[in-house]
Amino acid sequence: MNHPVIKVAADAVIQFLASQGIRSLHNYPGGTIAPLLDACGRFNVRVYTSRHEQGAGYAALAQAKLTGLPGIVAVTSGPGVTNVLTPIADAYFDGIPLLVFTGQVGTGDLNGSKPVRQSGFQEVDTPALMNPITKAQFQPKTVAELVEVLPQAWQIASNGRMGPVSIDLPMDVQRSAFESIILPHSDLPTASVPIESYLNKLLEAIKSAHQPVIICGNGMASGKHADLLKKIRSYWPAPVSHSLLGVGTLDSEDPGCLGFHGHTGSQLAGNAIAESDLLLVLGSRLDVRQTGTLKSEFAKQAQIFRIDLDENELAHSRIAHHQGLCSELAPVLQALVQALPNCEIADISPWQEKICNWRKNLCWPYPEYPGAAPKAVLEYLSETLPRETIVTTGVGAHQHWVARHFRFVLPGRRLMTSAGHGTMGYDLPTAIGAAIHSPQSTVLCVAGDGSLQMNIQELGMIAELGLKVKILVLDNHRLGLVSQFQLMNWETDTACGNKCSPDFATIAKGYGIKAIHCGVKDDIQSALSTFVKSDAPMLLHLEIDARHDVLPMLLGGQTTDKMWPYFDMHGNPVEPGNE
């Protein structure tokens, strides 16, 4: 068998990636990254060219989530670097492993410490720009440095709390003569974390807890962890709530699933957390969007046990906890599975009955308006789309309707959305990456009229590659979530309301994609049926009444069991101040 010949350093970089299992690379091209792109074909690494660097970054983010390896994105220097910063920040805040290759001017043209703004054309100080939003940044100025930092970058991105690493490649380094392979570093030794003491304390708490709740965060969002949770709950059926990124760890339709909690979560989850006597927090930061602003009121009756891989999250937690353990989740969960059969567990059936009564009485407080209702539309799609469905969203009201009303079950039914960075425009390019890297899955992209326009140019990739992505545009002619916030606080939404949306269906058709426009008075059922049954990529532009809001909502100064608008345990609305 003939092997490709390594002639320059750029060849060696691509050969290294291929040897680690990488089969594709996402990019937007330019002169200073050309040597790296040129090498891909010789080493059987497929190049996917997005329409914008953001598109490439988000497609690589989906690559990482679906392959279990770092996503790979390559862009040119200058504007290529500055355009890709947003998806890199998403990867950093949501713990997604990426390797970011950026082209750079030759080492002789680097500005360095010279007192001028720029020495080389399209030069920016890439390591400095990347520093706050990556785990590490490298700028090898010789091939010897490149040989050392590339395997190191791979390890940093993939180990511990995962995230992006940037490698800034000067043009002359990429083109330097080099004929050897770059060898990976040995696997990092796995530190043994003593868990016996923590586990014993947790088991003692479980024995006496009559109203426990498990919180699953982003760290739990994998099929492996979902299986372990299922085994734990076969012995200890504590109800489960999720952060936004943790949805699907427990089947959304499981009787023990409370939904996701916090700012735009469910009142059911808020009530359960407020009245819990034991809170087991697995891989979740408990940020302000989860807990609300009243830190001392969050689960104030509960013993709080936390397990998190990031020791800094435990050391600088917003919420005080009684017991914390810095560890990978799997070994602790496996130990808990082994220990629970021999543990005398408190009877929690009255707690389960109480939650069941809450569930019956706490309806979603959405007013009825003419035309399609977001909740009904998403429930219909959830029921009719296949079990293997990946849903991507932008950021806005549609994002939270999806998390509330679509059924997620890991690993087949999963949500991809921007949490920590909260980025509009995440929806379409991430859906494209999902369709590339999980071709057996149905991919549903749910976007708002504002969010879709951030990266609408990526429609070109769908037509070019024949990707079977279904795109639902929920068009309320406003930037809904911010409009709602402004109206609630200032009684005006000058910047966010009364938006003139384009004809998204016509735009999609211009890109060669089938599309349907459905106005408020049109037959929504026919449009949805056609949308679901289509085997080709399709966009459904669905206009909805502008008055649809995200309700209930956890506002500043409220406890989790008093979200606005508040309903008592019998489902009756209660005015603020009359609780």
PDB file of C-alpha atoms in Angstrom, residues 34-168:
ATOM      1  CA  ALA A  34      -3.540  27.416   1.863  1.00  0.00           C
ATOM      2  CA  PRO A  35      -0.615  25.035   2.555  1.00  0.00           C
ATOM      3  CA  LEU A  36      -2.637  23.232   5.226  1.00  0.00           C
ATOM      4  CA  LEU A  37      -5.682  22.929   2.972  1.00  0.00           C
ATOM      5  CA  ASP A  38      -3.508  21.733   0.087  1.00  0.00           C
ATOM      6  CA  ALA A  39      -2.285  18.809   2.186  1.00  0.00           C
ATOM      7  CA  CYS A  40      -5.769  17.505   3.108  1.00  0.00           C
ATOM      8  CA  GLY A  41      -6.540  15.668  -0.114  1.00  0.00           C
ATOM      9  CA  ARG A  42      -3.313  13.690  -0.035  1.00  0.00           C
ATOM     10  CA  PHE A  43      -4.076  12.311   3.423  1.00  0.00           C
ATOM     11  CA  ASN A  44      -7.778  11.556   2.846  1.00  0.00           C
ATOM     12  CA  VAL A  45      -9.049  14.393   5.026  1.00  0.00           C
ATOM     13  CA  ARG A  46     -12.135  15.876   3.395  1.00  0.00           C
ATOM     14  CA  VAL A  47     -12.386  19.660   3.296  1.00  0.00           C
ATOM     15  CA  TYR A  48     -15.786  21.273   3.929  1.00  0.00           C
ATOM     16  CA  THR A  49     -15.851  24.937   2.942  1.00  0.00           C
ATOM     17  CA  SER A  50     -18.518  27.009   4.670  1.00  0.00           C
ATOM     18  CA  ARG A  51     -19.706  30.409   3.485  1.00  0.00           C
ATOM     19  CA  HIS A  52     -18.285  32.230   6.506  1.00  0.00           C
ATOM     20  CA  GLU A  53     -15.757  31.437   9.209  1.00  0.00           C
ATOM     21  CA  GLN A  54     -18.569  31.323  11.792  1.00  0.00           C
ATOM     22  CA  GLY A  55     -20.231  28.638   9.703  1.00  0.00           C
ATOM     23  CA  ALA A  56     -17.026  26.595   9.672  1.00  0.00           C
ATOM     24  CA  GLY A  57     -16.573  26.966  13.416  1.00  0.00           C
ATOM     25  CA  TYR A  58     -20.087  25.818  14.265  1.00  0.00           C
ATOM     26  CA  ALA A  59     -19.933  22.889  11.858  1.00  0.00           C
ATOM     27  CA  ALA A  60     -16.704  21.814  13.593  1.00  0.00           C
ATOM     28  CA  LEU A  61     -18.454  22.154  16.940  1.00  0.00           C
ATOM     29  CA  ALA A  62     -21.045  19.608  15.789  1.00  0.00           C
ATOM     30  CA  GLN A  63     -18.184  17.419  14.534  1.00  0.00           C
ATOM     31  CA  ALA A  64     -16.732  17.323  18.043  1.00  0.00           C
ATOM     32  CA  LYS A  65     -20.067  16.526  19.696  1.00  0.00           C
ATOM     33  CA  LEU A  66     -20.846  13.676  17.320  1.00  0.00           C
ATOM     34  CA  THR A  67     -17.472  12.019  16.713  1.00  0.00           C
ATOM     35  CA  GLY A  68     -16.013  12.160  20.217  1.00  0.00           C
ATOM     36  CA  LEU A  69     -12.835  13.705  18.765  1.00  0.00           C
ATOM     37  CA  PRO A  70     -11.863  17.365  18.638  1.00  0.00           C
ATOM     38  CA  GLY A  71     -13.586  19.295  15.877  1.00  0.00           C
ATOM     39  CA  ILE A  72     -11.182  20.769  13.327  1.00  0.00           C
ATOM     40  CA  VAL A  73     -11.527  24.272  11.897  1.00  0.00           C
ATOM     41  CA  ALA A  74      -9.011  26.130   9.737  1.00  0.00           C
ATOM     42  CA  VAL A  75      -9.173  29.795   8.730  1.00  0.00           C
ATOM     43  CA  THR A  76      -6.847  32.375   7.290  1.00  0.00           C
ATOM     44  CA  SER A  77      -5.156  35.229   9.142  1.00  0.00           C
ATOM     45  CA  GLY A  78      -6.613  38.639  10.013  1.00  0.00           C
ATOM     46  CA  PRO A  79     -10.367  38.709   9.316  1.00  0.00           C
ATOM     47  CA  GLY A  80     -10.450  34.915   9.208  1.00  0.00           C
ATOM     48  CA  VAL A  81      -9.293  34.898  12.810  1.00  0.00           C
ATOM     49  CA  THR A  82     -11.627  37.629  14.023  1.00  0.00           C
ATOM     50  CA  ASN A  83     -14.631  36.034  12.278  1.00  0.00           C
ATOM     51  CA  VAL A  84     -14.104  32.642  13.918  1.00  0.00           C
ATOM     52  CA  LEU A  85     -13.854  33.979  17.479  1.00  0.00           C
ATOM     53  CA  THR A  86     -17.572  33.628  18.228  1.00  0.00           C
ATOM     54  CA  PRO A  87     -17.879  29.837  17.722  1.00  0.00           C
ATOM     55  CA  ILE A  88     -14.569  29.415  19.546  1.00  0.00           C
ATOM     56  CA  ALA A  89     -16.082  31.227  22.529  1.00  0.00           C
ATOM     57  CA  ASP A  90     -19.106  28.917  22.338  1.00  0.00           C
ATOM     58  CA  ALA A  91     -16.815  25.890  22.446  1.00  0.00           C
ATOM     59  CA  TYR A  92     -14.917  27.311  25.415  1.00  0.00           C
ATOM     60  CA  PHE A  93     -17.920  28.136  27.565  1.00  0.00           C
ATOM     61  CA  ASP A  94     -19.787  24.906  26.727  1.00  0.00           C
ATOM     62  CA  GLY A  95     -16.754  22.589  27.053  1.00  0.00           C
ATOM     63  CA  ILE A  96     -16.434  21.378  23.442  1.00  0.00           C
ATOM     64  CA  PRO A  97     -13.017  20.176  22.189  1.00  0.00           C
ATOM     65  CA  LEU A  98     -11.801  21.972  19.049  1.00  0.00           C
ATOM     66  CA  LEU A  99      -8.461  22.450  17.336  1.00  0.00           C
ATOM     67  CA  VAL A 100      -8.399  25.833  15.627  1.00  0.00           C
ATOM     68  CA  PHE A 101      -5.742  26.261  12.935  1.00  0.00           C
ATOM     69  CA  THR A 102      -5.212  29.861  11.887  1.00  0.00           C
ATOM     70  CA  GLY A 103      -2.942  31.018   9.104  1.00  0.00           C
ATOM     71  CA  GLN A 104      -0.433  33.742   9.889  1.00  0.00           C
ATOM     72  CA  VAL A 105       2.050  35.938   8.057  1.00  0.00           C
ATOM     73  CA  GLY A 106       5.621  34.673   7.858  1.00  0.00           C
ATOM     74  CA  THR A 107       7.723  34.851  10.986  1.00  0.00           C
ATOM     75  CA  GLY A 108       9.819  37.628   9.428  1.00  0.00           C
ATOM     76  CA  ASP A 109       6.715  39.824   9.096  1.00  0.00           C
ATOM     77  CA  LEU A 110       5.286  39.270  12.569  1.00  0.00           C
ATOM     78  CA  ASN A 111       4.758  42.495  14.409  1.00  0.00           C
ATOM     79  CA  GLY A 112       6.137  41.180  17.685  1.00  0.00           C
ATOM     80  CA  SER A 113       6.938  44.057  20.034  1.00  0.00           C
ATOM     81  CA  LYS A 114       7.374  46.727  17.345  1.00  0.00           C
ATOM     82  CA  PRO A 115       5.529  49.976  18.198  1.00  0.00           C
ATOM     83  CA  VAL A 116       3.355  49.836  15.069  1.00  0.00           C
ATOM     84  CA  ARG A 117      -0.154  48.529  14.643  1.00  0.00           C
ATOM     85  CA  GLN A 118       0.587  45.987  11.953  1.00  0.00           C
ATOM     86  CA  SER A 119       3.615  44.716  10.079  1.00  0.00           C
ATOM     87  CA  GLY A 120       2.169  42.081   7.706  1.00  0.00           C
ATOM     88  CA  PHE A 121      -0.975  42.208   5.542  1.00  0.00           C
ATOM     89  CA  GLN A 122      -3.985  40.677   7.343  1.00  0.00           C
ATOM     90  CA  GLU A 123      -1.941  40.257  10.518  1.00  0.00           C
ATOM     91  CA  VAL A 124      -3.559  40.225  13.954  1.00  0.00           C
ATOM     92  CA  ASP A 125      -2.134  39.064  17.273  1.00  0.00           C
ATOM     93  CA  THR A 126      -4.002  35.764  17.186  1.00  0.00           C
ATOM     94  CA  PRO A 127      -2.716  34.261  20.458  1.00  0.00           C
ATOM     95  CA  ALA A 128      -3.721  37.428  22.329  1.00  0.00           C
ATOM     96  CA  LEU A 129      -7.204  37.404  20.803  1.00  0.00           C
ATOM     97  CA  MET A 130      -7.654  33.705  21.531  1.00  0.00           C
ATOM     98  CA  ASN A 131      -6.288  33.842  25.071  1.00  0.00           C
ATOM     99  CA  PRO A 132      -9.553  34.515  26.974  1.00  0.00           C
ATOM    100  CA  ILE A 133     -11.612  31.940  25.045  1.00  0.00           C
ATOM    101  CA  THR A 134      -9.301  28.933  24.586  1.00  0.00           C
ATOM    102  CA  LYS A 135      -7.651  26.463  26.926  1.00  0.00           C
ATOM    103  CA  ALA A 136      -4.264  27.145  25.318  1.00  0.00           C
ATOM    104  CA  GLN A 137      -2.755  29.105  22.417  1.00  0.00           C
ATOM    105  CA  PHE A 138       0.352  28.253  20.387  1.00  0.00           C
ATOM    106  CA  GLN A 139       2.301  30.085  17.697  1.00  0.00           C
ATOM    107  CA  PRO A 140       5.171  27.795  16.664  1.00  0.00           C
ATOM    108  CA  LYS A 141       7.868  29.778  14.902  1.00  0.00           C
ATOM    109  CA  THR A 142       9.894  26.739  13.847  1.00  0.00           C
ATOM    110  CA  VAL A 143       9.094  23.221  12.712  1.00  0.00           C
ATOM    111  CA  ALA A 144      10.704  21.889  15.887  1.00  0.00           C
ATOM    112  CA  GLU A 145       8.232  23.916  17.948  1.00  0.00           C
ATOM    113  CA  LEU A 146       5.337  22.700  15.794  1.00  0.00           C
ATOM    114  CA  VAL A 147       6.345  19.061  16.337  1.00  0.00           C
ATOM    115  CA  GLU A 148       6.182  19.643  20.083  1.00  0.00           C
ATOM    116  CA  VAL A 149       2.985  21.724  20.352  1.00  0.00           C
ATOM    117  CA  LEU A 150       0.643  19.833  17.992  1.00  0.00           C
ATOM    118  CA  PRO A 151       0.368  16.638  20.105  1.00  0.00           C
ATOM    119  CA  GLN A 152       0.203  18.808  23.213  1.00  0.00           C
ATOM    120  CA  ALA A 153      -2.684  20.818  21.753  1.00  0.00           C
ATOM    121  CA  TRP A 154      -4.576  17.612  20.964  1.00  0.00           C
ATOM    122  CA  GLN A 155      -4.223  16.412  24.556  1.00  0.00           C
ATOM    123  CA  ILE A 156      -5.229  19.745  26.086  1.00  0.00           C
ATOM    124  CA  ALA A 157      -8.376  19.996  23.976  1.00  0.00           C
ATOM    125  CA  SER A 158      -9.427  16.412  24.734  1.00  0.00           C
ATOM    126  CA  ASN A 159      -8.644  16.039  28.437  1.00  0.00           C
ATOM    127  CA  GLY A 160     -10.110  17.403  31.639  1.00  0.00           C
ATOM    128  CA  ARG A 161     -12.848  19.945  31.065  1.00  0.00           C
ATOM    129  CA  MET A 162     -12.649  19.960  27.302  1.00  0.00           C
ATOM    130  CA  GLY A 163     -12.432  23.041  25.120  1.00  0.00           C
ATOM    131  CA  PRO A 164     -10.784  24.739  22.136  1.00  0.00           C
ATOM    132  CA  VAL A 165      -7.043  25.143  21.556  1.00  0.00           C
ATOM    133  CA  SER A 166      -5.633  27.462  18.888  1.00  0.00           C
ATOM    134  CA  ILE A 167      -2.511  26.916  16.784  1.00  0.00           C
ATOM    135  CA  ASP A 168      -1.395  29.972  14.821  1.00  0.00           C
TER     136      ASP A 168
END
